């Protein structure tokens, strides 16, 4: 098919790089906005980023499953040494169902497949964290929590040779936060398992964590988890606040994040979890790329390639991570940074941009800011001096007038005295506190009985708090009540505060296990009822309930089951139903009999999940 300089447009596109090192070609995939359900894949040569050449490689129609209004993700298998058969993995996301397919270099599109009852929600939390040959390991956020972990995170093992061997692990022992903002996967491709990498998860609170990941081969009977999240560390955010528009992309072990700056341009952050846990701003020089909400990104060699649609026109741009420069059409001039803005350290130098700005280096604006600053400073300083002189002058005049004025003696009337009081004594009525407009309750400051809280307090803590409670309650009672009221309350409520304590008498703030308190049974104006429990009867102490449930197997070995009349590696017809990853019997060899027309596959029906309903196809 002939190449064209016209770049196709998609509402929810995805791009992926070729696994061949030094290649100038990338994949562009999406579902047509014109023909419903038509999956299209283009090979785009970006040797000249200004005028890229696109060639349609695959077109597959399946209106039952492929939709243009949901996000997509594309990825390749860089650990696969056979470039002629290496597949492009096409993933479609959704709130209830998520379909995927392998697209071979021969143009064959495998039948759409999915996991029963599970769906991947967003490409921003679908992180590839390892690669071993044609196998990719993914940490994904799902639409439901698993019974074993109570977490929506699962581990996925994708097979680039055939989707027949796709598996999912729901029993990870360690998992990230349940409401992540963004997930970034970095790894080093290998030929065989185990596959090692890192998962960096940023949350909505402005922090992040790094997890060391290891992906295992499912044929190893000693390993229960396909994907294991190990040692963690906290990300040094470096005063960087990511937005909900951030997009992850990786170049091997180094991760990058494209985000929207305050001026509307694209700012680039980087982190290398294997070397440092610090998130940094990449120094950018020259013109910058305007940020777009529908931007798609991938990596090619040492460059980040982006695809975006502006109206009816699509374009490609590239960012060189070594030089920090953008290339392609549609760039805009970098905004000038103020001279007072600090410049945090960034990869490759100390003259990078701000943490929340456009990330561009400052040039030229600093020399122009110095004279203006001197002029403004001089004017402000002069005004301050003038104001100070005026203030001192006015103050001096006021003090002079005050000194010249005649001194007039002040006479005070003698205070009233009660008959028989000593001279100079103030009347007793003047010292009496005003009578309150209402009568305080007799039980205002009485210790409140809280049996539930006090039963859980150790006896040692009760003894430690006893002197403190006596000191707190005694002065408070003397201030709030009249002497007659204190004398009435002392034998009943405050008797335990005396130095000689009667046997079997409860200490303040302590619930005797042999006494039954009912603080709500007494009528107004009377003390609560205290009942003695029978001798030898233990108090009824609350025991927490322990939930008991059965744990499903930590690993589900599942596989594709192709629709009747289709075989692996063939394009399904318009009316075929989707195949599903299904549970294989323990100990069976994957792929031996599954999908064979002569033998029905063993279908695993997952347990019912409360609150989840599978929509009809």
Coordinates of N, CA and C in Angstrom, one line a residue, residues 401-556:
X401 N 4.0 69.9 72.8 CA 2.7 70.5 73.3 C 2.3 69.8 74.6
X402 N 2.5 68.6 74.8 CA 2.2 67.9 76.0 C 3.0 68.4 77.2
X403 N 4.3 68.7 76.9 CA 5.2 69.2 78.0 C 4.8 70.6 78.4
X404 N 4.4 71.5 77.5 CA 4.0 72.9 77.8 C 2.7 73.0 78.5
X405 N 1.8 72.0 78.4 CA 0.5 72.1 79.0 C 0.6 72.1 80.6
X406 N -0.2 72.9 81.3 CA -0.1 72.9 82.8 C -0.6 71.6 83.4
X407 N 0.0 71.2 84.5 CA -0.3 69.9 85.1 C -1.5 70.1 86.0
X408 N -2.6 69.4 85.8 CA -3.8 69.5 86.6 C -3.9 68.3 87.5
X409 N -3.9 68.4 88.8 CA -4.0 67.3 89.7 C -5.3 66.5 89.5
X410 N -5.2 65.3 89.6 CA -6.4 64.4 89.5 C -6.9 64.0 90.9
X411 N -8.1 64.2 91.2 CA -8.7 63.9 92.5 C -9.6 62.6 92.3
X412 N -9.5 61.7 93.2 CA -10.3 60.4 93.2 C -11.2 60.4 94.4
X413 N -12.4 60.0 94.2 CA -13.3 59.9 95.3 C -13.0 58.7 96.2
X414 N -13.2 58.8 97.4 CA -12.9 57.7 98.3 C -13.9 56.5 98.1
X415 N -13.4 55.3 98.2 CA -14.2 54.2 98.0 C -15.1 54.0 99.2
X416 N -16.4 53.5 98.9 CA -17.3 53.3 100.0 C -16.9 52.2 100.9
X417 N -17.2 52.3 102.2 CA -16.8 51.3 103.1 C -18.1 50.8 103.9
X418 N -18.0 49.6 104.4 CA -19.1 49.1 105.2 C -18.9 49.6 106.6
X419 N -19.9 49.7 107.4 CA -19.8 50.1 108.8 C -19.0 49.1 109.5
X420 N -18.0 49.6 110.2 CA -17.1 48.7 111.0 C -15.9 48.2 110.2
X421 N -15.8 48.4 108.9 CA -14.7 47.9 108.1 C -13.5 48.7 108.4
X422 N -12.4 48.1 108.1 CA -11.1 48.8 108.2 C -11.0 49.9 107.2
X423 N -10.3 51.0 107.5 CA -10.1 52.1 106.6 C -9.5 51.6 105.3
X424 N -10.0 52.0 104.2 CA -9.5 51.6 102.9 C -10.0 50.3 102.3
X425 N -10.7 49.6 103.1 CA -11.3 48.3 102.7 C -12.4 48.5 101.7
X426 N -12.5 47.7 100.7 CA -13.5 47.8 99.7 C -14.7 47.0 100.2
X427 N -15.9 47.5 99.8 CA -17.1 46.9 100.2 C -17.2 45.5 99.7
X428 N -17.8 44.6 100.6 CA -17.9 43.2 100.3 C -18.7 42.9 99.1
X429 N -19.8 43.7 98.9 CA -20.7 43.5 97.8 C -20.0 43.7 96.4
X430 N -19.0 44.6 96.4 CA -18.3 44.8 95.2 C -17.5 43.6 94.7
X431 N -17.1 42.7 95.7 CA -16.3 41.6 95.3 C -17.1 40.3 95.0
X432 N -18.3 40.4 95.3 CA -19.2 39.2 95.1 C -19.4 39.0 93.6
X433 N -19.3 37.7 93.1 CA -19.6 37.5 91.7 C -21.1 37.6 91.5
X434 N -21.4 38.0 90.3 CA -22.9 38.2 89.9 C -23.6 36.8 90.0
X435 N -24.8 36.9 90.4 CA -25.6 35.6 90.5 C -26.0 35.2 89.1
X436 N -25.7 33.9 88.7 CA -26.0 33.5 87.3 C -27.5 33.5 87.1
X437 N -28.0 33.6 85.9 CA -29.4 33.7 85.6 C -30.0 32.4 85.6
X438 N -29.3 31.3 85.7 CA -29.8 30.0 85.8 C -29.1 29.2 86.8
X439 N -29.7 28.1 87.2 CA -29.1 27.2 88.3 C -28.4 26.1 87.7
X440 N -27.1 25.9 88.0 CA -26.3 24.8 87.5 C -26.8 23.5 88.0
X441 N -26.7 22.5 87.1 CA -27.1 21.1 87.5 C -26.1 20.6 88.5
X442 N -26.6 19.7 89.4 CA -25.8 19.1 90.4 C -24.7 18.2 89.8
X443 N -24.9 17.7 88.6 CA -24.1 16.7 88.0 C -23.3 17.3 86.8
X444 N -23.0 18.6 86.8 CA -22.3 19.1 85.7 C -20.9 18.6 85.6
X445 N -20.2 18.6 86.7 CA -18.8 18.2 86.7 C -18.6 16.8 87.2
X446 N -19.7 16.1 87.4 CA -19.5 14.7 87.9 C -18.8 13.9 86.8
X447 N -18.0 12.9 87.2 CA -17.3 12.1 86.2 C -18.3 11.3 85.4
X448 N -18.1 11.3 84.1 CA -19.0 10.6 83.2 C -18.6 9.1 83.1
X449 N -19.5 8.2 83.2 CA -19.2 6.8 83.1 C -19.2 6.4 81.6
X450 N -18.1 5.9 81.1 CA -18.0 5.4 79.8 C -17.5 3.9 79.8
X451 N -18.4 3.0 80.1 CA -17.9 1.6 80.3 C -17.1 1.1 79.1
X452 N -17.5 1.4 77.9 CA -16.9 0.8 76.7 C -15.5 1.2 76.5
X453 N -15.2 2.5 76.7 CA -13.9 3.0 76.6 C -13.0 2.5 77.8
X454 N -13.6 2.5 79.0 CA -12.8 2.2 80.1 C -12.4 0.8 80.2
X455 N -13.2 -0.1 79.7 CA -12.9 -1.5 79.7 C -11.6 -1.8 78.9
X456 N -11.3 -1.0 77.9 CA -10.2 -1.3 77.1 C -8.9 -0.6 77.6
X457 N -9.0 0.2 78.7 CA -7.9 0.9 79.3 C -7.2 -0.1 80.2
X458 N -5.9 -0.3 80.2 CA -5.2 -1.1 81.1 C -5.3 -0.6 82.5
X459 N -5.2 -1.5 83.5 CA -5.3 -1.0 84.9 C -4.1 -0.1 85.3
X460 N -3.0 -0.3 84.7 CA -1.8 0.5 85.0 C -2.1 2.0 84.6
X461 N -2.7 2.2 83.4 CA -3.0 3.5 83.0 C -4.1 4.2 83.9
X462 N -5.0 3.4 84.5 CA -6.0 3.9 85.3 C -5.3 4.5 86.6
X463 N -4.3 3.7 87.1 CA -3.7 4.2 88.3 C -2.8 5.4 88.1
X464 N -2.3 5.5 86.9 CA -1.5 6.7 86.6 C -2.4 7.9 86.4
X465 N -3.6 7.8 85.9 CA -4.5 8.9 85.7 C -5.2 9.3 87.0
X466 N -5.2 8.5 88.0 CA -6.0 8.8 89.2 C -5.6 10.1 89.9
X467 N -4.3 10.4 90.2 CA -4.0 11.6 90.8 C -4.4 12.8 89.9
X468 N -4.2 12.7 88.7 CA -4.5 13.8 87.8 C -5.9 14.1 87.7
X469 N -6.8 13.1 87.8 CA -8.2 13.3 87.8 C -8.7 14.0 89.1
X470 N -8.0 13.6 90.2 CA -8.4 14.3 91.5 C -8.0 15.7 91.5
X471 N -6.9 16.1 90.9 CA -6.5 17.5 90.8 C -7.4 18.3 89.9
X472 N -7.9 17.7 88.9 CA -8.7 18.4 87.9 C -10.1 18.6 88.4
X473 N -10.7 17.6 89.0 CA -12.1 17.7 89.3 C -12.3 18.5 90.6
X474 N -11.4 18.5 91.6 CA -11.6 19.1 92.9 C -11.7 20.6 92.7
X475 N -10.7 21.3 92.1 CA -10.9 22.8 92.0 C -12.1 23.2 91.1
X476 N -12.4 22.4 90.2 CA -13.5 22.8 89.3 C -14.8 22.7 90.1
X477 N -15.0 21.8 91.0 CA -16.2 21.8 91.7 C -16.3 23.0 92.7
X478 N -15.2 23.4 93.3 CA -15.2 24.5 94.2 C -15.6 25.8 93.5
X479 N -15.3 25.9 92.2 CA -15.6 27.1 91.5 C -17.0 27.2 91.0
X480 N -17.6 26.1 90.7 CA -18.9 26.1 90.0 C -20.1 26.0 91.0
X481 N -19.8 25.4 92.2 CA -20.9 25.1 93.1 C -20.8 25.9 94.4
X482 N -21.9 26.1 95.0 CA -22.0 26.8 96.3 C -21.5 25.8 97.4
X483 N -21.1 26.2 98.5 CA -20.7 25.3 99.6 C -21.8 24.3 100.0
X484 N -23.0 24.7 100.0 CA -24.1 23.8 100.3 C -24.2 22.7 99.3
X485 N -24.0 23.0 98.1 CA -24.0 21.9 97.0 C -22.9 20.9 97.2
X486 N -21.7 21.5 97.5 CA -20.5 20.6 97.6 C -20.7 19.6 98.8
X487 N -21.3 20.1 99.9 CA -21.5 19.3 101.0 C -22.4 18.1 100.7
X488 N -23.4 18.4 99.9 CA -24.4 17.3 99.5 C -23.8 16.3 98.6
X489 N -22.9 16.8 97.7 CA -22.4 15.9 96.7 C -21.2 15.1 97.3
X490 N -20.5 15.6 98.3 CA -19.3 15.0 98.7 C -19.5 13.5 99.2
X491 N -20.5 13.2 100.0 CA -20.6 11.8 100.5 C -21.0 10.9 99.4
X492 N -21.6 11.4 98.3 CA -22.2 10.5 97.3 C -21.2 10.2 96.1
X493 N -20.8 11.3 95.4 CA -20.0 11.2 94.2 C -18.5 11.3 94.4
X494 N -18.1 12.3 95.3 CA -16.7 12.6 95.4 C -16.1 11.9 96.6
X495 N -16.7 10.9 97.1 CA -16.2 10.2 98.3 C -14.9 9.5 98.0
X496 N -14.7 9.0 96.7 CA -13.5 8.3 96.3 C -12.3 9.2 96.3
X497 N -12.5 10.5 96.3 CA -11.3 11.4 96.3 C -10.7 11.7 97.6
X498 N -11.3 11.1 98.7 CA -10.6 11.2 100.0 C -9.4 10.3 100.1
X499 N -8.6 10.6 101.0 CA -7.4 9.8 101.2 C -7.7 8.4 101.6
X500 N -8.7 8.2 102.5 CA -9.0 6.9 102.9 C -10.2 6.4 102.1
X501 N -9.9 5.4 101.3 CA -10.9 4.8 100.3 C -11.4 3.6 100.9
X502 N -12.8 3.4 100.9 CA -13.4 2.3 101.4 C -13.2 1.1 100.5
X503 N -13.2 -0.1 101.0 CA -13.0 -1.3 100.1 C -14.1 -1.4 99.1
X504 N -13.8 -2.0 98.0 CA -14.8 -2.2 96.9 C -15.3 -0.9 96.3
X505 N -14.6 0.2 96.5 CA -15.1 1.5 96.0 C -14.4 1.8 94.7
X506 N -15.2 2.2 93.7 CA -14.6 2.4 92.3 C -13.8 3.7 92.4
X507 N -12.7 3.7 91.7 CA -11.9 4.9 91.5 C -12.5 5.8 90.5
X508 N -12.2 7.1 90.5 CA -12.8 8.0 89.5 C -12.3 7.6 88.1
X509 N -13.3 7.5 87.2 CA -12.9 7.2 85.8 C -12.7 5.8 85.6
X510 N -13.0 4.9 86.6 CA -12.7 3.4 86.4 C -14.0 2.7 86.6
X511 N -14.2 1.7 85.7 CA -15.4 0.9 85.7 C -15.1 -0.4 86.4
X512 N -15.6 -0.6 87.6 CA -15.3 -1.9 88.3 C -16.0 -3.0 87.5
X513 N -15.2 -4.1 87.2 CA -15.8 -5.2 86.5 C -16.9 -5.9 87.2
X514 N -16.9 -5.7 88.6 CA -18.0 -6.4 89.4 C -19.2 -5.5 89.6
X515 N -19.2 -4.3 89.1 CA -20.3 -3.4 89.2 C -20.9 -3.2 87.9
X516 N -22.2 -3.1 87.8 CA -22.9 -2.8 86.6 C -23.4 -1.4 86.6
X517 N -22.9 -0.6 85.7 CA -23.3 0.9 85.7 C -24.4 1.1 84.6
X518 N -25.4 1.8 84.9 CA -26.4 2.2 83.9 C -26.6 3.7 84.1
X519 N -25.8 4.5 83.4 CA -25.9 6.0 83.6 C -27.1 6.6 83.1
X520 N -27.9 5.9 82.3 CA -29.1 6.4 81.7 C -30.4 6.0 82.5
X521 N -30.3 5.2 83.6 CA -31.4 4.7 84.3 C -31.9 5.7 85.4
X522 N -31.1 6.6 85.8 CA -31.5 7.5 86.9 C -32.3 8.6 86.4
X523 N -33.4 9.0 87.1 CA -34.2 10.2 86.7 C -33.5 11.4 87.0
X524 N -33.9 12.6 86.5 CA -33.3 13.9 86.7 C -33.2 14.2 88.2
X525 N -31.9 14.6 88.6 CA -31.7 15.0 90.0 C -31.2 13.8 90.9
X526 N -31.1 12.6 90.3 CA -30.6 11.4 91.1 C -29.4 10.9 90.4
X527 N -28.6 10.1 91.2 CA -27.3 9.5 90.7 C -27.7 8.2 89.9
X528 N -26.8 7.8 89.0 CA -27.0 6.6 88.2 C -27.1 5.4 89.2
X529 N -27.8 4.3 88.7 CA -27.9 3.1 89.5 C -26.7 2.3 89.4
X530 N -26.2 1.8 90.5 CA -25.0 0.9 90.6 C -25.5 -0.4 91.2
X531 N -25.3 -1.5 90.5 CA -25.8 -2.8 90.9 C -24.6 -3.7 91.1
X532 N -24.6 -4.6 92.1 CA -23.6 -5.5 92.4 C -23.8 -6.8 91.6
X533 N -22.8 -7.3 90.8 CA -23.0 -8.5 90.1 C -22.9 -9.7 91.1
X534 N -23.5 -10.8 90.7 CA -23.3 -12.0 91.6 C -21.9 -12.4 91.7
X535 N -21.6 -13.0 92.9 CA -20.2 -13.4 93.1 C -19.8 -14.5 92.2
X536 N -18.5 -14.3 91.6 CA -18.0 -15.3 90.7 C -18.4 -15.1 89.3
X537 N -19.2 -14.1 89.0 CA -19.6 -13.9 87.6 C -18.7 -12.9 86.9
X538 N -18.1 -13.2 85.8 CA -17.2 -12.3 85.1 C -17.9 -11.3 84.3
X539 N -17.4 -10.1 84.2 CA -18.0 -9.1 83.4 C -18.1 -9.4 82.0
X540 N -19.1 -8.9 81.3 CA -19.2 -9.1 79.8 C -18.3 -8.1 79.1
X541 N -17.2 -8.6 78.6 CA -16.2 -7.7 77.9 C -16.3 -7.9 76.4
X542 N -16.3 -6.8 75.7 CA -16.5 -6.9 74.2 C -15.3 -7.6 73.6
X543 N -15.6 -8.5 72.7 CA -14.6 -9.3 72.0 C -14.8 -9.0 70.5
X544 N -13.7 -8.5 69.8 CA -13.9 -8.2 68.4 C -14.1 -9.4 67.6
X545 N -15.0 -9.2 66.6 CA -15.4 -10.3 65.7 C -14.3 -10.5 64.6
X546 N -13.9 -11.7 64.4 CA -12.9 -12.0 63.4 C -13.6 -12.6 62.1
X547 N -13.4 -11.9 61.0 CA -14.1 -12.4 59.8 C -13.3 -13.6 59.3
X548 N -14.1 -14.6 58.9 CA -13.5 -15.8 58.3 C -14.1 -16.0 56.9
X549 N -13.2 -16.2 56.0 CA -13.6 -16.5 54.6 C -12.5 -17.3 54.0
X550 N -12.9 -18.0 52.9 CA -12.0 -18.8 52.2 C -11.2 -18.0 51.2
X551 N -10.0 -18.2 51.1 CA -9.1 -17.5 50.1 C -9.0 -18.3 48.8
X552 N -9.3 -17.7 47.7 CA -9.2 -18.4 46.4 C -7.7 -18.6 46.1
X553 N -7.4 -19.4 45.1 CA -6.0 -19.6 44.7 C -5.4 -18.3 44.3
X554 N -4.1 -18.1 44.7 CA -3.5 -16.8 44.4 C -3.2 -16.6 43.0
X555 N -3.2 -17.7 42.2 CA -2.9 -17.5 40.8 C -3.9 -18.3 40.0
X556 N -4.5 -17.6 39.0 CA -5.4 -18.2 38.1 C -4.8 -18.3 36.7

